């Protein structure tokens, strides 16, 4: 019924009948110290971190108590050798949910500090409380429960790491009316667990809602989950879980296998299931061959859940990133919007966990045929609308309000020039981030190089083409405007912009490394593009009040970058990129993000030229903006930059509608009156 290391087995095979609770606890301490030491040491070794880097320890157990005798072995130099400054937290009485509860606490510690390195140890030795002289139920429970110990090392990160199980979120919910579902207690002889006959019913009625709530916070549904790590508490527990989630038995096969091999180990059980998933992914990768490597390396969404007393659903949302084969891109160090590389082991057989990869990336050794669409995708065309919106808004504003003659060809050339510079900046950024390891093999906003869609030489060719197109458009625009008052100022602005675009992520400027990325972003999508559009269309340098028109779009576009920087703060710092979000606590970052989004909506409604569109934005975009700020505050950052970008486009559409609809409606009214 349990798997133990040899020393533990010898210790626990002595008779326990007739022992008092205190004597059983002493036996628990003696049996646990070597097991905790071995499993913790193995987990730290496999994580690639030195023991001295551990900042916190979380230990969860139900079956014994004795401090500091139990945990002190972790600090002994000859055992694990944790630093004296490592803080310690002990969770007791969480029942089968102890493993998930410990991971939840570890996740919170990682979210609180980018320097956190958390060792999670989950230990339960049910055999210490073996009794055969009590009721029939006690005898059945003695046969079901087993011994186990698992350990995990969690560290913060903003990228998914190949070979790791990366934790993204957690959720805990008490099933209403389930106070009698699972009851833990102590008497003079042992720790006792009483399970209600209605336990399966509580799980059927309460599990699905809790899991759906967890997934909805990530923008996912049940159908998006590929991996289910259900607590292997017994056949009825697993069958009830399957029924609640509408899953077949094969979807919980890892849980059934752990139950068959180990029994219900209480808290450690769910970590055993997660470990089995990691091993299966590794085996699949090894057996798949090079031809299937690209498909096998795709991250998979997963949910782990177990049940604390009462019945409380303890759920963990994770992403499993299979290890890479030789020749594939290597990952970078770290863990979700707080990530953890879980490793677990127990007994005489080693169960290896997720080792952290090395910093930096390498290209896949395989080569693929490259088409035009691959080159187009490398320019990140989904972001073009954000760059073109300032020119579109200026065109709409001038055509509906200006009485002066407009140079629309110059405005069109200015828009194409701005877009070409934006494409150039994207390509330079892709190459620069690749060289310093800022884009991860398993996850990244630009995967062109790390996925091998284009080779480095092909990207350099695209860079040369982008540079040529940008310079050619700049020369054509200057030739068109050279005899106007704005010809030379426009050329100066474009040259400065060109130098900044190339230097955004390359030396010697490298604006990203020097914390100037936010300023560059705010300037380009605000006053630079707006000044360029107005000057080219009117042949008159715009005044400062004219540039107030650009504020809404500039603030909302900056919110996209700021959410990206806040999400990637730990990883950016590890590769030498400095951003404002790195030095501010999460609460202040939330205020900054909220001010950017709120300021964009408020300024659009305040500026007279965009008042109608601004009010429309408040009505249509405002609710989504509030939701985004709440997600930022809750640290649900994974897709937040993309969701913010959607708000940029929606706000732009509202402002365009606000500029174009009133004149169109007025003209329609005139036509109707004339017809009458």
XYZ file of C-alpha atoms in Angstrom:
676
model
C 0.000 0.000 0.000
C 2.940 2.372 0.192
C 6.349 2.941 -1.207
C 9.118 3.744 1.273
C 12.853 3.977 1.274
C 14.568 1.039 2.986
C 15.290 2.830 6.246
C 11.706 4.033 6.544
C 10.351 0.564 5.862
C 12.482 -0.942 8.614
C 11.367 1.691 11.069
C 7.663 1.400 10.336
C 7.518 -2.365 10.354
C 7.677 -2.351 14.140
C 4.270 -2.854 15.839
C 2.240 0.343 16.323
C -0.819 -1.138 18.030
C -1.149 0.111 21.583
C 0.982 3.210 21.051
C -0.335 6.527 22.337
C -0.732 9.560 20.066
C 2.484 11.070 21.437
C 4.417 7.870 20.790
C 3.068 7.698 17.249
C 4.182 11.283 16.663
C 7.686 10.393 17.881
C 7.733 7.457 15.466
C 6.566 9.817 12.723
C 9.474 12.193 13.405
C 12.083 9.431 13.385
C 10.756 7.944 10.158
C 10.325 11.292 8.396
C 13.660 13.026 8.858
C 15.655 10.861 6.456
C 12.809 10.780 3.935
C 12.318 14.562 3.982
C 16.071 15.073 3.641
C 16.423 12.700 0.703
C 13.443 13.953 -1.266
C 14.237 17.635 -0.664
C 17.872 17.203 -1.611
C 16.874 15.455 -4.833
C 14.303 18.119 -5.748
C 16.789 20.960 -5.230
C 19.453 19.145 -7.242
C 17.086 18.547 -10.141
C 15.942 22.166 -10.127
C 19.490 23.286 -10.891
C 19.517 25.692 -7.933
C 22.039 25.584 -5.079
C 20.564 24.881 -1.622
C 21.799 28.299 -0.482
C 19.399 29.993 -2.919
C 16.252 28.675 -1.171
C 14.468 31.568 0.540
C 11.373 29.830 1.925
C 10.263 26.363 2.954
C 6.652 25.203 3.009
C 5.994 21.851 4.681
C 2.527 20.271 4.658
C 1.509 17.215 6.653
C -1.489 15.663 8.384
C -0.048 12.672 10.154
C 2.467 14.049 12.622
C 3.659 17.002 14.616
C 6.996 17.888 16.148
C 8.849 21.079 15.517
C 11.714 21.783 15.067
C 12.712 18.100 15.080
C 10.986 17.396 11.755
C 12.110 20.332 9.622
C 15.495 21.012 11.231
C 17.103 18.333 9.059
C 16.646 20.675 6.089
C 19.071 23.166 7.611
C 21.724 20.629 8.594
C 24.806 21.031 6.313
C 25.304 17.278 6.061
C 21.684 16.739 5.011
C 20.201 19.465 2.751
C 22.098 22.551 3.852
C 19.523 25.300 3.493
C 20.678 28.806 4.501
C 19.778 29.913 8.047
C 17.839 32.842 6.564
C 15.344 30.577 4.766
C 11.916 31.127 6.296
C 9.673 28.236 7.323
C 5.918 27.704 7.142
C 4.060 24.578 8.215
C 0.593 23.609 6.990
C -1.325 21.019 9.000
C -4.787 19.566 8.743
C -5.449 20.159 5.040
C -6.077 16.474 4.503
C -5.773 15.228 0.939
C -5.614 18.867 -0.172
C -2.294 19.432 1.619
C -0.226 19.173 -1.569
C -2.343 21.653 -3.530
C -2.535 23.986 -0.511
C 1.258 23.933 -0.170
C 1.670 24.740 -3.872
C -0.842 27.564 -3.474
C 1.173 29.053 -0.614
C 4.393 28.622 -2.593
C 2.799 30.364 -5.571
C 1.813 33.284 -3.357
C 5.357 33.551 -2.007
C 6.736 33.606 -5.549
C 4.290 36.324 -6.507
C 5.388 38.428 -3.555
C 9.039 38.608 -4.595
C 10.960 38.020 -7.840
C 13.820 36.666 -5.699
C 11.748 33.944 -4.014
C 12.943 30.345 -4.289
C 10.475 28.116 -2.470
C 10.997 24.510 -1.420
C 7.642 22.776 -0.980
C 7.659 19.473 0.929
C 4.506 17.401 1.372
C 4.694 14.432 3.729
C 2.139 12.000 5.114
C 2.847 8.660 6.832
C -0.560 7.120 7.398
C 0.944 3.812 8.529
C 2.048 5.510 11.772
C -1.646 5.604 12.708
C -2.469 2.046 11.679
C -5.139 0.468 13.842
C -6.972 -2.821 13.499
C -8.686 -2.870 16.860
C -11.304 -0.238 16.088
C -14.298 -0.187 13.773
C -14.666 -1.787 10.378
C -14.374 1.686 8.833
C -10.983 2.206 10.504
C -9.730 -1.060 9.045
C -10.930 -0.066 5.536
C -9.304 3.371 5.785
C -6.071 1.794 7.025
C -6.010 -0.318 3.880
C -6.706 2.667 1.614
C -4.303 5.259 2.970
C -0.589 5.038 2.224
C 2.730 6.746 2.936
C 4.316 9.275 0.626
C 6.593 12.288 0.388
C 7.003 14.717 -2.496
C 8.985 17.906 -2.964
C 8.856 20.784 -5.432
C 11.060 23.790 -6.043
C 9.170 26.900 -7.147
C 10.745 30.028 -8.563
C 9.138 33.064 -10.222
C 9.336 33.442 -13.957
C 7.401 34.916 -16.831
C 8.113 32.295 -19.462
C 7.282 28.642 -19.795
C 10.348 26.463 -19.274
C 10.786 23.243 -21.277
C 10.755 20.204 -19.033
C 8.868 21.989 -16.273
C 5.377 21.963 -14.913
C 4.608 25.671 -14.628
C 1.962 26.876 -12.188
C -0.152 29.820 -13.371
C -3.023 30.177 -10.909
C -4.894 28.571 -8.019
C -8.417 28.494 -6.646
C -10.008 27.234 -3.448
C -13.724 26.865 -2.805
C -15.743 25.219 -0.030
C -18.628 23.145 -1.340
C -21.781 24.479 0.394
C -23.229 22.188 3.042
C -20.289 19.779 2.976
C -18.969 20.241 6.524
C -19.283 16.505 7.216
C -17.650 15.416 3.941
C -14.097 14.946 5.247
C -13.394 15.295 8.965
C -9.915 15.056 10.496
C -9.545 14.687 14.239
C -7.264 13.321 16.965
C -7.996 11.102 19.910
C -5.680 9.637 22.515
C -4.488 6.958 20.119
C -4.129 8.432 16.630
C -5.095 10.893 13.950
C -8.431 9.878 12.502
C -10.161 10.608 9.216
C -13.921 10.188 8.842
C -15.434 10.282 5.341
C -19.127 11.006 4.835
C -21.252 8.618 2.749
C -22.230 11.774 0.821
C -18.626 12.604 -0.136
C -19.076 11.493 -3.751
C -22.230 13.588 -4.020
C -20.440 16.665 -2.694
C -17.715 16.211 -5.311
C -20.223 15.729 -8.128
C -22.065 18.919 -7.216
C -19.164 21.184 -6.234
C -16.095 20.296 -8.299
C -17.137 21.523 -11.747
C -18.057 25.048 -10.656
C -14.756 25.545 -8.843
C -12.704 24.328 -11.806
C -14.686 26.465 -14.270
C -14.107 29.543 -12.112
C -10.353 28.863 -12.106
C -10.272 28.421 -15.886
C -12.445 31.456 -16.646
C -9.898 33.677 -14.919
C -7.403 32.471 -17.555
C -9.848 32.858 -20.425
C -10.173 29.073 -20.772
C -12.883 26.420 -20.611
C -12.984 22.725 -19.740
C -12.376 21.821 -23.389
C -9.011 23.643 -23.312
C -7.620 21.369 -20.599
C -5.504 18.513 -21.889
C -4.231 17.190 -18.551
C -6.238 16.386 -15.414
C -4.341 15.608 -12.206
C -7.184 14.423 -9.991
C -6.524 13.425 -6.404
C -6.334 9.593 -6.367
C -8.335 9.297 -3.167
C -10.047 6.061 -4.097
C -12.236 4.615 -6.862
C -15.348 6.503 -5.737
C -13.450 9.797 -5.529
C -12.118 9.413 -9.068
C -15.441 8.248 -10.462
C -17.194 11.229 -8.876
C -14.551 13.572 -10.314
C -15.030 12.085 -13.782
C -18.782 12.488 -13.537
C -18.547 16.086 -12.326
C -16.244 17.131 -15.180
C -17.772 14.926 -17.874
C -14.529 13.019 -18.434
C -13.846 9.456 -19.408
C -11.649 7.214 -17.284
C -8.774 7.539 -19.750
C -8.535 11.292 -19.031
C -7.655 10.488 -15.413
C -5.406 7.546 -16.228
C -2.408 8.973 -14.372
C -4.526 9.329 -11.225
C -5.804 5.781 -11.535
C -2.232 4.542 -11.994
C -0.994 6.363 -8.877
C -3.921 4.942 -6.888
C -3.145 1.398 -8.076
C 0.594 1.662 -7.410
C 0.700 3.735 -4.224
C -2.765 4.104 -2.734
C -4.085 7.350 -1.265
C -1.031 9.114 0.175
C -3.134 12.113 1.281
C -1.281 15.382 0.523
C 1.566 14.051 -1.666
C -0.796 12.170 -3.994
C -1.564 14.986 -6.429
C 2.149 15.787 -6.820
C 2.750 12.135 -7.719
C 0.141 12.483 -10.489
C 1.728 15.691 -11.793
C 5.137 14.011 -11.735
C 3.774 11.083 -13.728
C 2.516 13.531 -16.359
C 5.991 15.039 -16.655
C 7.545 11.611 -17.068
C 4.983 10.681 -19.733
C 5.766 13.862 -21.665
C 9.465 13.092 -21.491
C 8.921 9.540 -22.719
C 6.698 10.768 -25.542
C 9.384 13.222 -26.586
C 12.075 10.536 -26.562
C 9.945 8.082 -28.532
C 8.453 10.599 -30.937
C 11.575 11.189 -32.963
C 12.795 14.352 -34.578
C 9.888 14.470 -36.993
C 7.383 14.924 -34.180
C 9.464 17.217 -32.002
C 7.659 20.399 -32.959
C 4.263 18.976 -32.113
C 5.392 17.315 -28.908
C 6.932 20.454 -27.481
C 3.643 22.378 -27.520
C 2.655 23.359 -23.963
C -0.487 21.729 -22.572
C -2.957 23.294 -20.173
C -3.632 21.246 -17.060
C -5.615 21.334 -13.827
C -4.684 19.557 -10.609
C -7.229 19.276 -7.822
C -7.672 17.620 -4.465
C -9.965 17.972 -1.480
C -9.365 19.474 1.943
C -11.612 18.776 4.949
C -15.098 19.941 4.668
C -15.152 19.333 1.265
C -12.970 22.191 -0.020
C -11.810 22.000 -3.625
C -8.121 22.913 -3.909
C -7.364 23.508 -7.598
C -4.144 24.437 -9.406
C -3.928 25.655 -13.033
C -0.651 24.659 -14.672
C 1.013 24.386 -18.056
C 3.145 21.355 -18.833
C 5.999 22.085 -21.232
C 7.633 18.866 -22.421
C 11.441 18.745 -22.468
C 13.185 19.564 -25.705
C 15.057 17.085 -27.826
C 18.657 17.642 -28.718
C 18.807 20.208 -31.509
C 15.659 22.041 -30.388
C 15.758 25.468 -28.831
C 16.829 25.612 -25.226
C 14.709 27.265 -22.583
C 15.504 30.056 -20.192
C 15.708 30.021 -16.439
C 12.644 30.680 -14.286
C 8.839 30.150 -13.716
C 3.893 32.160 -14.334
C 2.994 35.205 -14.097
C 4.562 32.976 -11.278
C 5.907 29.697 -12.619
C 7.332 26.546 -10.671
C 9.270 23.563 -11.948
C 7.663 20.858 -9.853
C 9.732 17.826 -8.938
C 8.613 14.979 -6.747
C 10.136 11.744 -5.572
C 9.572 9.158 -2.925
C 10.668 5.701 -1.973
C 13.485 3.715 -3.522
C 12.741 4.633 -7.135
C 13.781 8.075 -8.347
C 11.008 10.145 -9.922
C 12.811 12.981 -11.554
C 11.210 16.373 -11.863
C 11.428 19.362 -14.152
C 14.929 20.704 -14.448
C 15.328 24.347 -15.338
C 16.910 25.144 -18.683
C 19.890 27.350 -19.370
C 19.643 31.012 -20.198
C 19.528 31.876 -23.893
C 18.188 30.160 -26.992
C 19.538 28.227 -29.925
C 17.974 27.629 -33.295
C 16.518 24.225 -34.185
C 18.854 22.161 -36.291
C 16.114 21.291 -38.761
C 15.282 23.577 -41.679
C 11.838 24.214 -43.142
C 10.699 25.612 -46.464
C 10.022 29.312 -46.101
C 7.254 31.144 -47.951
C 6.094 34.727 -48.282
C 3.674 34.305 -45.379
C 6.553 33.390 -43.070
C 8.259 36.680 -43.880
C 5.000 38.578 -43.435
C 4.384 36.909 -40.066
C 7.901 37.884 -38.945
C 6.947 41.571 -39.287
C 4.116 41.024 -36.744
C 1.283 42.320 -38.965
C -1.296 42.014 -36.178
C 0.265 45.116 -34.634
C 0.093 47.271 -37.778
C -3.278 48.767 -36.905
C -1.869 50.205 -33.679
C 0.799 52.029 -35.724
C -1.649 53.248 -38.389
C -4.372 54.477 -36.029
C -2.817 57.927 -35.395
C -2.705 58.610 -39.145
C -6.249 57.316 -39.637
C -7.548 59.499 -36.811
C -5.785 62.595 -38.172
C -7.183 61.919 -41.647
C -10.710 61.573 -40.238
C -10.312 64.713 -38.114
C -9.027 66.894 -40.952
C -11.508 65.727 -43.567
C -14.438 66.525 -41.271
C -13.248 69.730 -39.582
C -10.502 71.455 -41.606
C -11.230 74.091 -44.241
C -7.585 74.346 -45.335
C -6.364 72.416 -48.396
C -5.086 68.968 -47.454
C -2.128 67.120 -48.938
C -3.598 63.629 -48.744
C -0.800 62.000 -50.814
C 1.733 63.325 -48.295
C -0.404 62.035 -45.426
C -0.582 58.609 -47.091
C 3.198 58.555 -47.624
C 3.712 59.600 -44.002
C 1.521 56.699 -42.849
C 3.477 54.240 -45.009
C 6.739 55.726 -43.761
C 5.647 55.354 -40.129
C 4.517 51.788 -40.800
C 7.814 50.892 -42.481
C 9.748 52.249 -39.498
C 7.471 50.276 -37.169
C 8.154 47.079 -39.157
C 11.876 47.817 -39.016
C 11.663 48.220 -35.240
C 9.800 44.882 -34.949
C 12.431 43.029 -36.983
C 15.339 44.609 -35.094
C 13.617 43.774 -31.802
C 13.143 40.128 -32.850
C 16.828 39.725 -33.659
C 17.979 41.633 -30.572
C 15.744 39.690 -28.179
C 16.878 36.431 -29.729
C 20.548 37.233 -29.189
C 20.107 38.044 -25.475
C 17.635 35.197 -24.789
C 14.611 37.415 -24.121
C 12.337 35.206 -26.254
C 11.773 31.738 -24.818
C 11.571 28.529 -26.808
C 8.272 27.522 -25.236
C 6.644 30.921 -25.031
C 7.285 34.396 -26.340
C 5.471 37.245 -28.035
C 7.680 36.726 -31.083
C 8.611 33.127 -31.837
C 10.023 33.609 -35.351
C 13.609 32.669 -34.507
C 13.111 30.417 -31.493
C 10.624 28.287 -33.455
C 12.818 28.303 -36.543
C 10.134 29.806 -38.809
C 12.979 31.857 -40.295
C 16.705 31.422 -39.889
C 18.893 34.155 -38.495
C 20.276 34.818 -41.971
C 16.757 35.120 -43.379
C 15.808 37.539 -40.606
C 18.888 39.595 -41.402
C 17.778 39.673 -45.027
C 14.348 40.853 -43.918
C 16.053 43.517 -41.825
C 17.991 44.758 -44.857
C 14.810 44.850 -46.929
C 12.923 46.710 -44.214
C 15.729 49.246 -43.887
C 15.799 49.805 -47.649
C 12.025 50.306 -47.798
C 12.068 52.716 -44.842
C 14.849 54.845 -46.318
C 13.210 54.858 -49.759
C 9.855 56.001 -48.352
C 11.590 58.643 -46.237
C 13.401 59.976 -49.303
C 10.197 60.004 -51.347
C 8.317 61.908 -48.639
C 11.101 64.472 -48.280
C 11.186 64.977 -52.050
C 7.442 65.592 -52.002
C 7.705 68.131 -49.154
C 11.108 69.697 -49.781
C 9.667 73.021 -51.015
C 7.230 73.348 -48.114
C 7.863 74.836 -44.638
C 7.710 71.379 -43.082
C 10.073 69.564 -45.467
C 13.223 69.840 -43.357
C 11.498 69.374 -39.949
C 9.802 66.220 -41.247
C 13.144 64.871 -42.467
C 14.778 65.558 -39.079
C 11.939 63.801 -37.225
C 12.163 60.789 -39.560
C 15.952 60.499 -39.225
C 15.737 60.622 -35.421
C 12.921 58.072 -35.521
C 14.949 55.801 -37.816
C 17.972 55.891 -35.504
C 15.751 55.213 -32.471
C 13.955 52.329 -34.194
C 17.249 50.615 -35.012
C 18.633 51.407 -31.545
C 15.541 50.262 -29.660
C 17.024 46.841 -28.945
C 20.584 47.059 -30.329
C 23.779 48.708 -29.183
C 25.009 51.362 -28.783
C 21.638 52.941 -27.904
C 19.710 49.831 -26.786
C 16.826 51.814 -25.336
C 15.281 48.656 -23.844
C 18.350 47.898 -21.729
C 18.432 51.444 -20.381
C 14.827 51.669 -19.256
C 13.819 54.024 -22.096
C 11.494 51.615 -23.884
C 8.362 53.064 -22.264
C 9.364 56.630 -23.154
C 10.107 55.648 -26.767
C 6.783 53.824 -27.059
C 4.803 56.697 -25.539
C 6.497 59.270 -27.784
C 6.157 57.352 -31.048
C 2.486 56.409 -30.730
C 1.638 59.845 -29.377
C 3.251 63.132 -30.444
C 5.649 61.777 -33.124
C 3.090 60.071 -35.374
C 0.465 62.760 -34.749
C 2.909 65.605 -35.463
C 4.068 63.823 -38.615
C 0.508 63.302 -39.878
C -0.629 66.881 -39.209
C 2.527 68.454 -40.642
C 2.398 66.413 -43.846
C -1.308 67.020 -44.416
C -1.371 70.770 -43.652
C 2.215 71.805 -44.531
C 2.258 73.672 -41.217
C 4.095 72.522 -38.069
C 1.354 71.715 -35.534
C 1.233 73.565 -32.230
C 1.395 71.900 -28.831
C -2.400 72.104 -28.212
C -2.920 70.291 -31.521
C -0.990 67.320 -30.124
C -3.503 66.834 -27.278
C -5.452 64.905 -29.877
C -2.869 62.090 -29.644
C -3.087 61.533 -25.887
C -5.799 58.811 -25.756
C -4.101 56.558 -28.283
C -0.631 57.145 -26.797
C -1.736 56.208 -23.271
C -3.633 53.096 -24.336
C -0.752 51.917 -26.560
C 1.676 52.434 -23.667
C -0.636 50.339 -21.452
C 0.018 47.411 -23.812
C 3.779 47.709 -23.343
C 3.515 48.333 -19.602
C 1.432 45.188 -19.016
C 3.976 43.251 -21.085
C 6.864 44.671 -19.031
C 5.120 43.928 -15.729
C 4.411 40.359 -16.818
C 7.990 39.778 -17.995
C 9.774 41.740 -15.243
C 11.696 38.791 -13.782
C 12.731 37.327 -17.111
C 13.680 40.720 -18.580
C 15.915 41.421 -15.592
C 17.620 38.044 -16.026
C 18.692 38.934 -19.598
C 19.746 42.508 -18.839
C 16.640 44.434 -19.900
C 15.614 47.189 -17.488
C 12.026 48.463 -17.268
C 10.196 50.726 -14.851
C 7.900 47.846 -13.867
C 10.869 45.951 -12.373
C 11.546 48.495 -9.637
C 7.956 49.130 -8.575
C 5.889 46.829 -6.326
C 2.922 45.132 -7.906
C 0.442 47.444 -6.190
C 2.097 50.535 -7.723
C 2.351 48.838 -11.120
C -1.371 48.214 -10.919
C -1.977 51.908 -10.240
C 0.239 52.889 -13.180
C -1.544 50.487 -15.534
C -4.932 51.689 -14.302
C -3.874 55.313 -14.794
C -2.785 54.598 -18.374
C -6.012 52.826 -19.310
C -8.251 55.202 -17.379
C -6.344 58.238 -18.630
C -6.783 57.094 -22.225
C -10.559 56.826 -21.829
C -10.895 60.042 -19.826
C -8.735 62.146 -22.159
C -10.655 60.937 -25.214
C -13.860 62.187 -23.620
C -12.238 65.453 -22.499
C -10.566 66.567 -25.748
C -13.201 68.505 -27.764
C -12.157 67.017 -31.104
C -12.713 63.454 -29.878
C -15.497 64.013 -27.356
C -18.155 61.983 -29.157
C -15.784 59.086 -29.778
C -14.496 59.372 -26.215
C -17.969 59.023 -24.751
C -18.565 56.076 -27.042
C -15.278 54.556 -25.800
C -16.350 54.972 -22.170
C -19.565 53.151 -22.938
C -18.164 50.303 -25.041
C -14.530 49.944 -23.902
C -14.889 51.083 -20.274
C -16.270 47.784 -18.871
C -13.494 45.801 -20.564
C -10.899 48.263 -19.246
C -12.150 47.815 -15.675
C -11.890 44.054 -16.075
C -8.333 44.381 -17.393
C -7.257 46.443 -14.386
C -8.750 43.829 -12.055
C -6.861 41.075 -13.876
C -3.653 43.093 -13.541
C -4.285 43.543 -9.803
C -4.902 39.787 -9.424
C -1.642 39.102 -11.320
C -3.431 37.285 -14.154
C -0.899 38.555 -16.672
C -0.448 35.774 -19.212
C -2.615 37.223 -22.042
C -3.102 40.711 -20.620
C -0.966 42.570 -23.216
C -2.980 41.002 -26.051
C -6.266 41.869 -24.348
C -5.082 45.438 -23.823
C -4.169 45.658 -27.518
C -7.750 44.727 -28.359
C -8.886 47.695 -26.265
C -6.520 49.939 -28.249
C -8.194 48.913 -31.482
C -11.704 49.189 -30.035
C -10.980 52.660 -28.706
C -9.575 53.673 -32.082
C -12.714 52.403 -33.810
C -14.894 54.366 -31.378
C -12.899 57.553 -31.973
C -13.101 57.107 -35.747
C -16.837 56.577 -35.462
C -17.115 59.685 -33.293
C -15.311 61.755 -35.932
C -17.044 60.400 -39.025
C -20.601 59.648 -37.929
C -21.791 63.140 -36.873
C -20.915 64.767 -40.222
C -22.310 61.793 -42.096
C -25.564 61.964 -40.135
C -25.719 65.727 -40.673
C -25.229 65.273 -44.414
C -27.876 62.569 -44.455
C -30.272 64.915 -42.675
C -29.589 67.645 -45.234
C -30.247 65.231 -48.067
C -33.515 64.092 -46.512
C -34.648 67.682 -46.000
C -33.767 68.511 -49.606
C -35.745 65.515 -50.805
C -38.779 66.744 -48.882
